């Protein structure tokens, strides 16, 4: 376990945690890196490549309210090579996702606000030496709130929402696909993936003042394959899906956070897993986690060794709010877990498993 670091710093700093070898090994090597200044900074996702890794996040510039995308490159020794802000005359810009379609090059998906175009999506490209290679603004994205990207129908699509409607936009053709967003509801997307040519997206639906987990499956031509709103009854006041991952035989698991009232009074912020078969559209069941505390879900992944669940947790009192990574077998059996962090609040965002089985986690901390 990473030893807590004592500090009086109250700003929020980007951090990256890398777990070498495999989580389920007896002695996994763990590296923890933090970078940033005195402002509010949030790590979103790590994009590893052959000679290092890109940490993508956002930062609030000193003495201003301006928010910009923030890119950090680490070399093979996990030392900081360089840092860069996403350039441009913008009032607001946040990194939402990233990918690498070319060795040593990262594309950064951002949500930005400009005086000319309002809120829209943009994609910045950087190489591993720190050179900014340019920006692409997809067409028809005014008012679009991007969440993530997927490879679908042989193209890269960006998934998010326009107004109250979930939306997917092809970066190659500009084609738009909409779903959900009926009158009187507001649908939001948190994550998406492609399963057997179905676009499966998860997030929440707000209706009559209540926000509940929502799951959608859409065929390539735009028809709905399945749709679930509030799939279980345990969440009482609020819930939303955070992430999803594909296991064996079309089995998809959805990680949701939810609030629940406690018998002793007060409430708890918890998480659980929803299992469904994307090939049949049937719900398989639910796997509930802790029953008390502040333990929201953050991300989920599936590897050859099983499922990896990323959450924020208060289970280790010496670490305050920290990162918790839990490992399950491919069939869902519990294997083990580990918590990492500082003496202050740590909040993970996303996890990435590279081609060598190494696990990377992005997040932020108030204690670096």
GROMACS .gro file of C-alpha atoms in nm:
model
  368
    1UNK     CA    1   0.000   0.000   0.000
    2UNK     CA    2   0.122   0.352  -0.075
    3UNK     CA    3   0.233   0.525   0.243
    4UNK     CA    4   0.021   0.834   0.320
    5UNK     CA    5   0.197   1.166   0.271
    6UNK     CA    6   0.142   1.438   0.532
    7UNK     CA    7   0.073   1.779   0.379
    8UNK     CA    8  -0.122   2.097   0.447
    9UNK     CA    9  -0.198   2.157   0.078
   10UNK     CA   10  -0.571   2.214   0.029
   11UNK     CA   11  -0.571   2.247  -0.350
   12UNK     CA   12  -0.672   1.957  -0.571
   13UNK     CA   13  -0.391   1.801  -0.776
   14UNK     CA   14  -0.392   1.549  -1.061
   15UNK     CA   15  -0.260   1.206  -0.976
   16UNK     CA   16  -0.184   0.887  -1.160
   17UNK     CA   17  -0.145   0.542  -1.007
   18UNK     CA   18   0.017   0.261  -1.205
   19UNK     CA   19   0.004  -0.104  -1.094
   20UNK     CA   20   0.272  -0.310  -1.264
   21UNK     CA   21   0.238  -0.685  -1.311
   22UNK     CA   22  -0.118  -0.784  -1.229
   23UNK     CA   23  -0.350  -0.687  -0.947
   24UNK     CA   24  -0.409  -1.048  -0.851
   25UNK     CA   25  -0.036  -1.123  -0.822
   26UNK     CA   26   0.111  -1.173  -0.477
   27UNK     CA   27   0.341  -0.870  -0.496
   28UNK     CA   28   0.208  -0.620  -0.746
   29UNK     CA   29   0.434  -0.316  -0.784
   30UNK     CA   30   0.244   0.010  -0.734
   31UNK     CA   31   0.365   0.355  -0.842
   32UNK     CA   32   0.186   0.678  -0.745
   33UNK     CA   33   0.255   1.013  -0.914
   34UNK     CA   34   0.103   1.358  -0.855
   35UNK     CA   35   0.148   1.672  -1.061
   36UNK     CA   36  -0.011   2.016  -1.065
   37UNK     CA   37  -0.015   2.360  -0.912
   38UNK     CA   38  -0.219   2.552  -0.657
   39UNK     CA   39  -0.550   2.544  -0.841
   40UNK     CA   40  -0.832   2.294  -0.877
   41UNK     CA   41  -0.714   2.012  -1.101
   42UNK     CA   42  -0.882   1.685  -1.193
   43UNK     CA   43  -0.729   1.381  -1.362
   44UNK     CA   44  -0.967   1.209  -1.604
   45UNK     CA   45  -0.793   0.921  -1.784
   46UNK     CA   46  -0.450   0.771  -1.858
   47UNK     CA   47  -0.361   0.679  -2.217
   48UNK     CA   48  -0.047   0.458  -2.206
   49UNK     CA   49   0.179   0.401  -2.507
   50UNK     CA   50   0.506   0.224  -2.589
   51UNK     CA   51   0.742   0.479  -2.431
   52UNK     CA   52   0.532   0.629  -2.153
   53UNK     CA   53   0.183   0.749  -2.073
   54UNK     CA   54  -0.038   1.054  -2.119
   55UNK     CA   55  -0.240   1.175  -1.818
   56UNK     CA   56  -0.538   1.380  -1.936
   57UNK     CA   57  -0.726   1.614  -1.706
   58UNK     CA   58  -0.840   1.970  -1.646
   59UNK     CA   59  -0.706   2.264  -1.446
   60UNK     CA   60  -0.839   2.595  -1.323
   61UNK     CA   61  -0.585   2.863  -1.411
   62UNK     CA   62  -0.436   3.060  -1.115
   63UNK     CA   63  -0.629   3.372  -1.004
   64UNK     CA   64  -0.902   3.316  -1.264
   65UNK     CA   65  -1.214   3.110  -1.318
   66UNK     CA   66  -1.080   2.980  -1.651
   67UNK     CA   67  -1.073   2.600  -1.687
   68UNK     CA   68  -0.851   2.438  -1.951
   69UNK     CA   69  -0.760   2.089  -2.061
   70UNK     CA   70  -0.433   1.969  -1.906
   71UNK     CA   71  -0.202   1.708  -2.063
   72UNK     CA   72   0.089   1.550  -1.874
   73UNK     CA   73   0.337   1.311  -2.037
   74UNK     CA   74   0.530   1.058  -1.828
   75UNK     CA   75   0.835   0.876  -1.963
   76UNK     CA   76   0.910   0.505  -1.917
   77UNK     CA   77   1.033   0.574  -1.561
   78UNK     CA   78   0.709   0.759  -1.478
   79UNK     CA   79   0.895   1.090  -1.454
   80UNK     CA   80   0.718   1.399  -1.590
   81UNK     CA   81   0.843   1.475  -1.941
   82UNK     CA   82   0.628   1.780  -2.006
   83UNK     CA   83   0.291   1.936  -1.936
   84UNK     CA   84   0.068   2.139  -2.167
   85UNK     CA   85  -0.263   2.323  -2.168
   86UNK     CA   86  -0.506   2.281  -2.452
   87UNK     CA   87  -0.454   2.600  -2.657
   88UNK     CA   88  -0.716   2.835  -2.794
   89UNK     CA   89  -0.928   3.137  -2.706
   90UNK     CA   90  -1.182   2.963  -2.486
   91UNK     CA   91  -1.368   3.055  -2.169
   92UNK     CA   92  -1.398   2.695  -2.051
   93UNK     CA   93  -1.255   2.361  -2.162
   94UNK     CA   94  -1.248   2.023  -1.987
   95UNK     CA   95  -1.082   1.699  -2.098
   96UNK     CA   96  -1.345   1.424  -2.116
   97UNK     CA   97  -1.171   1.128  -2.284
   98UNK     CA   98  -0.867   1.035  -2.489
   99UNK     CA   99  -0.736   0.768  -2.723
  100UNK     CA  100  -0.434   0.681  -2.934
  101UNK     CA  101  -0.484   0.573  -3.296
  102UNK     CA  102  -0.119   0.642  -3.383
  103UNK     CA  103   0.191   0.533  -3.183
  104UNK     CA  104   0.309   0.812  -2.952
  105UNK     CA  105   0.014   1.040  -3.034
  106UNK     CA  106  -0.288   1.115  -2.813
  107UNK     CA  107  -0.621   1.266  -2.916
  108UNK     CA  108  -0.793   1.456  -2.634
  109UNK     CA  109  -1.171   1.490  -2.643
  110UNK     CA  110  -1.282   1.812  -2.472
  111UNK     CA  111  -1.599   1.997  -2.385
  112UNK     CA  112  -1.544   2.369  -2.445
  113UNK     CA  113  -1.714   2.706  -2.446
  114UNK     CA  114  -1.629   2.981  -2.694
  115UNK     CA  115  -1.799   3.313  -2.766
  116UNK     CA  116  -1.851   3.216  -3.130
  117UNK     CA  117  -1.988   2.862  -3.096
  118UNK     CA  118  -2.111   2.828  -2.739
  119UNK     CA  119  -2.068   2.484  -2.583
  120UNK     CA  120  -1.940   2.215  -2.818
  121UNK     CA  121  -1.694   1.925  -2.856
  122UNK     CA  122  -1.336   1.951  -2.980
  123UNK     CA  123  -1.043   1.713  -3.026
  124UNK     CA  124  -0.683   1.822  -2.964
  125UNK     CA  125  -0.388   1.612  -3.083
  126UNK     CA  126  -0.046   1.598  -2.908
  127UNK     CA  127   0.257   1.381  -2.974
  128UNK     CA  128   0.485   1.234  -2.708
  129UNK     CA  129   0.738   1.519  -2.743
  130UNK     CA  130   0.478   1.779  -2.643
  131UNK     CA  131   0.405   1.914  -2.991
  132UNK     CA  132   0.043   2.022  -3.037
  133UNK     CA  133  -0.060   1.887  -3.376
  134UNK     CA  134  -0.387   2.075  -3.411
  135UNK     CA  135  -0.756   2.077  -3.325
  136UNK     CA  136  -1.064   1.928  -3.488
  137UNK     CA  137  -1.412   2.060  -3.417
  138UNK     CA  138  -1.668   1.802  -3.533
  139UNK     CA  139  -1.963   1.946  -3.728
  140UNK     CA  140  -2.309   1.979  -3.579
  141UNK     CA  141  -2.185   1.969  -3.219
  142UNK     CA  142  -2.310   2.308  -3.097
  143UNK     CA  143  -2.472   2.249  -2.758
  144UNK     CA  144  -2.325   1.897  -2.746
  145UNK     CA  145  -2.189   1.768  -2.413
  146UNK     CA  146  -1.940   1.492  -2.499
  147UNK     CA  147  -1.873   1.209  -2.256
  148UNK     CA  148  -1.662   0.944  -2.428
  149UNK     CA  149  -1.566   0.794  -2.762
  150UNK     CA  150  -1.626   0.448  -2.910
  151UNK     CA  151  -1.533   0.257  -3.226
  152UNK     CA  152  -1.863   0.172  -3.395
  153UNK     CA  153  -1.950   0.063  -3.749
  154UNK     CA  154  -1.587   0.103  -3.856
  155UNK     CA  155  -1.571   0.466  -3.741
  156UNK     CA  156  -1.496   0.662  -3.427
  157UNK     CA  157  -1.803   0.814  -3.263
  158UNK     CA  158  -1.835   1.060  -2.975
  159UNK     CA  159  -2.119   0.988  -2.733
  160UNK     CA  160  -2.287   1.246  -2.511
  161UNK     CA  161  -2.603   1.454  -2.514
  162UNK     CA  162  -2.764   1.753  -2.684
  163UNK     CA  163  -3.022   1.913  -2.459
  164UNK     CA  164  -3.210   1.632  -2.287
  165UNK     CA  165  -3.134   1.371  -2.556
  166UNK     CA  166  -2.844   1.124  -2.563
  167UNK     CA  167  -2.657   1.163  -2.891
  168UNK     CA  168  -2.379   0.989  -3.085
  169UNK     CA  169  -2.183   1.175  -3.355
  170UNK     CA  170  -1.958   1.015  -3.618
  171UNK     CA  171  -1.627   1.200  -3.643
  172UNK     CA  172  -1.585   1.086  -4.004
  173UNK     CA  173  -1.924   1.162  -4.155
  174UNK     CA  174  -2.091   1.392  -3.901
  175UNK     CA  175  -2.391   1.156  -3.881
  176UNK     CA  176  -2.600   1.199  -3.565
  177UNK     CA  177  -2.802   0.936  -3.382
  178UNK     CA  178  -3.040   1.027  -3.098
  179UNK     CA  179  -3.229   0.822  -2.842
  180UNK     CA  180  -3.421   0.878  -2.519
  181UNK     CA  181  -3.504   1.232  -2.415
  182UNK     CA  182  -3.882   1.204  -2.414
  183UNK     CA  183  -4.092   1.503  -2.310
  184UNK     CA  184  -4.056   1.586  -1.944
  185UNK     CA  185  -3.733   1.392  -1.887
  186UNK     CA  186  -3.364   1.473  -1.896
  187UNK     CA  187  -3.127   1.193  -1.998
  188UNK     CA  188  -2.751   1.205  -1.935
  189UNK     CA  189  -2.474   0.973  -2.055
  190UNK     CA  190  -2.183   0.867  -1.833
  191UNK     CA  191  -2.025   0.587  -2.039
  192UNK     CA  192  -2.078   0.384  -2.356
  193UNK     CA  193  -1.936   0.085  -2.542
  194UNK     CA  194  -2.012  -0.132  -2.844
  195UNK     CA  195  -2.132  -0.492  -2.796
  196UNK     CA  196  -2.191  -0.699  -3.111
  197UNK     CA  197  -2.266  -0.381  -3.312
  198UNK     CA  198  -2.506  -0.254  -3.044
  199UNK     CA  199  -2.425   0.085  -2.894
  200UNK     CA  200  -2.480   0.033  -2.522
  201UNK     CA  201  -2.485   0.352  -2.315
  202UNK     CA  202  -2.546   0.416  -1.945
  203UNK     CA  203  -2.617   0.718  -1.732
  204UNK     CA  204  -2.930   0.859  -1.572
  205UNK     CA  205  -3.282   0.982  -1.635
  206UNK     CA  206  -3.429   1.271  -1.434
  207UNK     CA  207  -3.808   1.286  -1.426
  208UNK     CA  208  -4.038   1.465  -1.181
  209UNK     CA  209  -3.736   1.573  -0.978
  210UNK     CA  210  -3.593   1.222  -0.932
  211UNK     CA  211  -3.271   1.098  -1.093
  212UNK     CA  212  -3.239   0.724  -1.157
  213UNK     CA  213  -2.999   0.489  -1.336
  214UNK     CA  214  -3.069   0.442  -1.707
  215UNK     CA  215  -2.934   0.187  -1.958
  216UNK     CA  216  -2.990   0.192  -2.335
  217UNK     CA  217  -2.901  -0.047  -2.618
  218UNK     CA  218  -2.932   0.080  -2.977
  219UNK     CA  219  -2.905  -0.101  -3.311
  220UNK     CA  220  -2.688   0.050  -3.590
  221UNK     CA  221  -2.994   0.190  -3.772
  222UNK     CA  222  -3.115   0.370  -3.460
  223UNK     CA  223  -3.386   0.136  -3.328
  224UNK     CA  224  -3.378   0.059  -2.957
  225UNK     CA  225  -3.276  -0.297  -2.863
  226UNK     CA  226  -3.348  -0.249  -2.492
  227UNK     CA  227  -3.400   0.028  -2.239
  228UNK     CA  228  -3.402   0.019  -1.858
  229UNK     CA  229  -3.486   0.298  -1.612
  230UNK     CA  230  -3.434   0.235  -1.241
  231UNK     CA  231  -3.365  -0.136  -1.299
  232UNK     CA  232  -3.356  -0.218  -0.926
  233UNK     CA  233  -3.547  -0.091  -0.622
  234UNK     CA  234  -3.269  -0.070  -0.361
  235UNK     CA  235  -3.165   0.290  -0.447
  236UNK     CA  236  -3.413   0.515  -0.267
  237UNK     CA  237  -3.343   0.882  -0.339
  238UNK     CA  238  -3.089   0.902  -0.624
  239UNK     CA  239  -2.888   0.674  -0.855
  240UNK     CA  240  -2.684   0.694  -1.173
  241UNK     CA  241  -2.480   0.451  -1.380
  242UNK     CA  242  -2.110   0.541  -1.380
  243UNK     CA  243  -1.950   0.288  -1.616
  244UNK     CA  244  -1.993  -0.044  -1.794
  245UNK     CA  245  -1.772  -0.328  -1.918
  246UNK     CA  246  -1.818  -0.637  -2.135
  247UNK     CA  247  -1.737  -0.981  -1.997
  248UNK     CA  248  -1.787  -1.325  -2.150
  249UNK     CA  249  -2.077  -1.432  -2.375
  250UNK     CA  250  -2.231  -1.087  -2.406
  251UNK     CA  251  -2.247  -1.037  -2.029
  252UNK     CA  252  -2.231  -0.665  -1.950
  253UNK     CA  253  -2.192  -0.527  -1.601
  254UNK     CA  254  -2.294  -0.174  -1.512
  255UNK     CA  255  -2.147   0.007  -1.211
  256UNK     CA  256  -2.396   0.242  -1.047
  257UNK     CA  257  -2.373   0.485  -0.756
  258UNK     CA  258  -2.678   0.542  -0.541
  259UNK     CA  259  -2.805   0.700  -0.221
  260UNK     CA  260  -2.981   0.498   0.045
  261UNK     CA  261  -3.145   0.594   0.373
  262UNK     CA  262  -3.005   0.419   0.680
  263UNK     CA  263  -3.226   0.270   0.955
  264UNK     CA  264  -3.030   0.471   1.212
  265UNK     CA  265  -3.100   0.795   1.027
  266UNK     CA  266  -2.905   0.982   0.765
  267UNK     CA  267  -2.796   0.842   0.434
  268UNK     CA  268  -2.515   0.662   0.258
  269UNK     CA  269  -2.359   0.703  -0.088
  270UNK     CA  270  -2.298   0.349  -0.212
  271UNK     CA  271  -2.245   0.145  -0.529
  272UNK     CA  272  -2.361  -0.180  -0.684
  273UNK     CA  273  -2.324  -0.383  -1.004
  274UNK     CA  274  -2.605  -0.454  -1.250
  275UNK     CA  275  -2.565  -0.759  -1.475
  276UNK     CA  276  -2.738  -0.783  -1.813
  277UNK     CA  277  -2.697  -0.981  -2.134
  278UNK     CA  278  -2.661  -0.735  -2.420
  279UNK     CA  279  -2.726  -1.008  -2.676
  280UNK     CA  280  -3.071  -1.087  -2.537
  281UNK     CA  281  -3.151  -0.762  -2.356
  282UNK     CA  282  -3.229  -0.951  -2.034
  283UNK     CA  283  -3.134  -0.837  -1.685
  284UNK     CA  284  -2.942  -1.111  -1.502
  285UNK     CA  285  -2.932  -0.968  -1.149
  286UNK     CA  286  -2.758  -0.734  -0.908
  287UNK     CA  287  -2.446  -0.749  -0.691
  288UNK     CA  288  -2.458  -0.513  -0.395
  289UNK     CA  289  -2.149  -0.384  -0.221
  290UNK     CA  290  -2.117  -0.198   0.110
  291UNK     CA  291  -2.427  -0.099   0.306
  292UNK     CA  292  -2.292   0.213   0.480
  293UNK     CA  293  -2.038   0.488   0.431
  294UNK     CA  294  -1.932   0.712   0.143
  295UNK     CA  295  -1.835   0.466  -0.132
  296UNK     CA  296  -1.948   0.577  -0.480
  297UNK     CA  297  -1.854   0.385  -0.793
  298UNK     CA  298  -1.613   0.529  -1.049
  299UNK     CA  299  -1.512   0.281  -1.323
  300UNK     CA  300  -1.521  -0.082  -1.434
  301UNK     CA  301  -1.308  -0.301  -1.663
  302UNK     CA  302  -1.284  -0.665  -1.770
  303UNK     CA  303  -0.955  -0.847  -1.838
  304UNK     CA  304  -0.844  -1.206  -1.890
  305UNK     CA  305  -0.809  -1.230  -1.513
  306UNK     CA  306  -1.158  -1.103  -1.438
  307UNK     CA  307  -1.341  -0.785  -1.342
  308UNK     CA  308  -1.180  -0.472  -1.196
  309UNK     CA  309  -1.401  -0.230  -1.004
  310UNK     CA  310  -1.277   0.120  -0.916
  311UNK     CA  311  -1.448   0.311  -0.635
  312UNK     CA  312  -1.389   0.590  -0.390
  313UNK     CA  313  -1.405   0.467  -0.033
  314UNK     CA  314  -1.385   0.567   0.332
  315UNK     CA  315  -1.320   0.208   0.443
  316UNK     CA  316  -0.957   0.287   0.545
  317UNK     CA  317  -0.993   0.554   0.812
  318UNK     CA  318  -0.620   0.639   0.807
  319UNK     CA  319  -0.648   0.741   0.441
  320UNK     CA  320  -0.966   0.954   0.456
  321UNK     CA  321  -1.140   0.922   0.117
  322UNK     CA  322  -0.919   0.701  -0.098
  323UNK     CA  323  -0.908   0.484  -0.409
  324UNK     CA  324  -1.024   0.122  -0.384
  325UNK     CA  325  -0.962  -0.134  -0.658
  326UNK     CA  326  -1.152  -0.464  -0.625
  327UNK     CA  327  -1.086  -0.779  -0.829
  328UNK     CA  328  -1.347  -1.043  -0.918
  329UNK     CA  329  -1.312  -1.364  -1.120
  330UNK     CA  330  -1.463  -1.372  -1.472
  331UNK     CA  331  -1.767  -1.539  -1.315
  332UNK     CA  332  -1.803  -1.270  -1.049
  333UNK     CA  333  -1.638  -1.434  -0.746
  334UNK     CA  334  -1.455  -1.203  -0.507
  335UNK     CA  335  -1.073  -1.227  -0.522
  336UNK     CA  336  -0.933  -0.929  -0.331
  337UNK     CA  337  -0.896  -0.554  -0.310
  338UNK     CA  338  -0.648  -0.280  -0.225
  339UNK     CA  339  -0.679   0.084  -0.115
  340UNK     CA  340  -0.432   0.359  -0.198
  341UNK     CA  341  -0.410   0.727  -0.116
  342UNK     CA  342  -0.290   1.004   0.113
  343UNK     CA  343  -0.412   1.137   0.446
  344UNK     CA  344  -0.645   1.370   0.258
  345UNK     CA  345  -0.929   1.327   0.010
  346UNK     CA  346  -0.841   1.124  -0.300
  347UNK     CA  347  -1.089   1.064  -0.579
  348UNK     CA  348  -1.024   0.825  -0.871
  349UNK     CA  349  -1.179   0.885  -1.213
  350UNK     CA  350  -1.100   0.617  -1.469
  351UNK     CA  351  -0.890   0.302  -1.503
  352UNK     CA  352  -0.710   0.173  -1.811
  353UNK     CA  353  -0.562  -0.174  -1.866
  354UNK     CA  354  -0.288  -0.177  -2.130
  355UNK     CA  355  -0.180  -0.457  -2.364
  356UNK     CA  356   0.068  -0.589  -2.104
  357UNK     CA  357  -0.196  -0.618  -1.834
  358UNK     CA  358  -0.070  -0.312  -1.645
  359UNK     CA  359  -0.339  -0.110  -1.469
  360UNK     CA  360  -0.342   0.270  -1.481
  361UNK     CA  361  -0.572   0.490  -1.273
  362UNK     CA  362  -0.627   0.866  -1.306
  363UNK     CA  363  -0.772   1.086  -1.036
  364UNK     CA  364  -0.716   1.384  -0.810
  365UNK     CA  365  -0.603   1.445  -0.454
  366UNK     CA  366  -0.597   1.716  -0.191
  367UNK     CA  367  -0.297   1.560  -0.021
  368UNK     CA  368  -0.011   1.534  -0.275
   0.00000   0.00000   0.00000
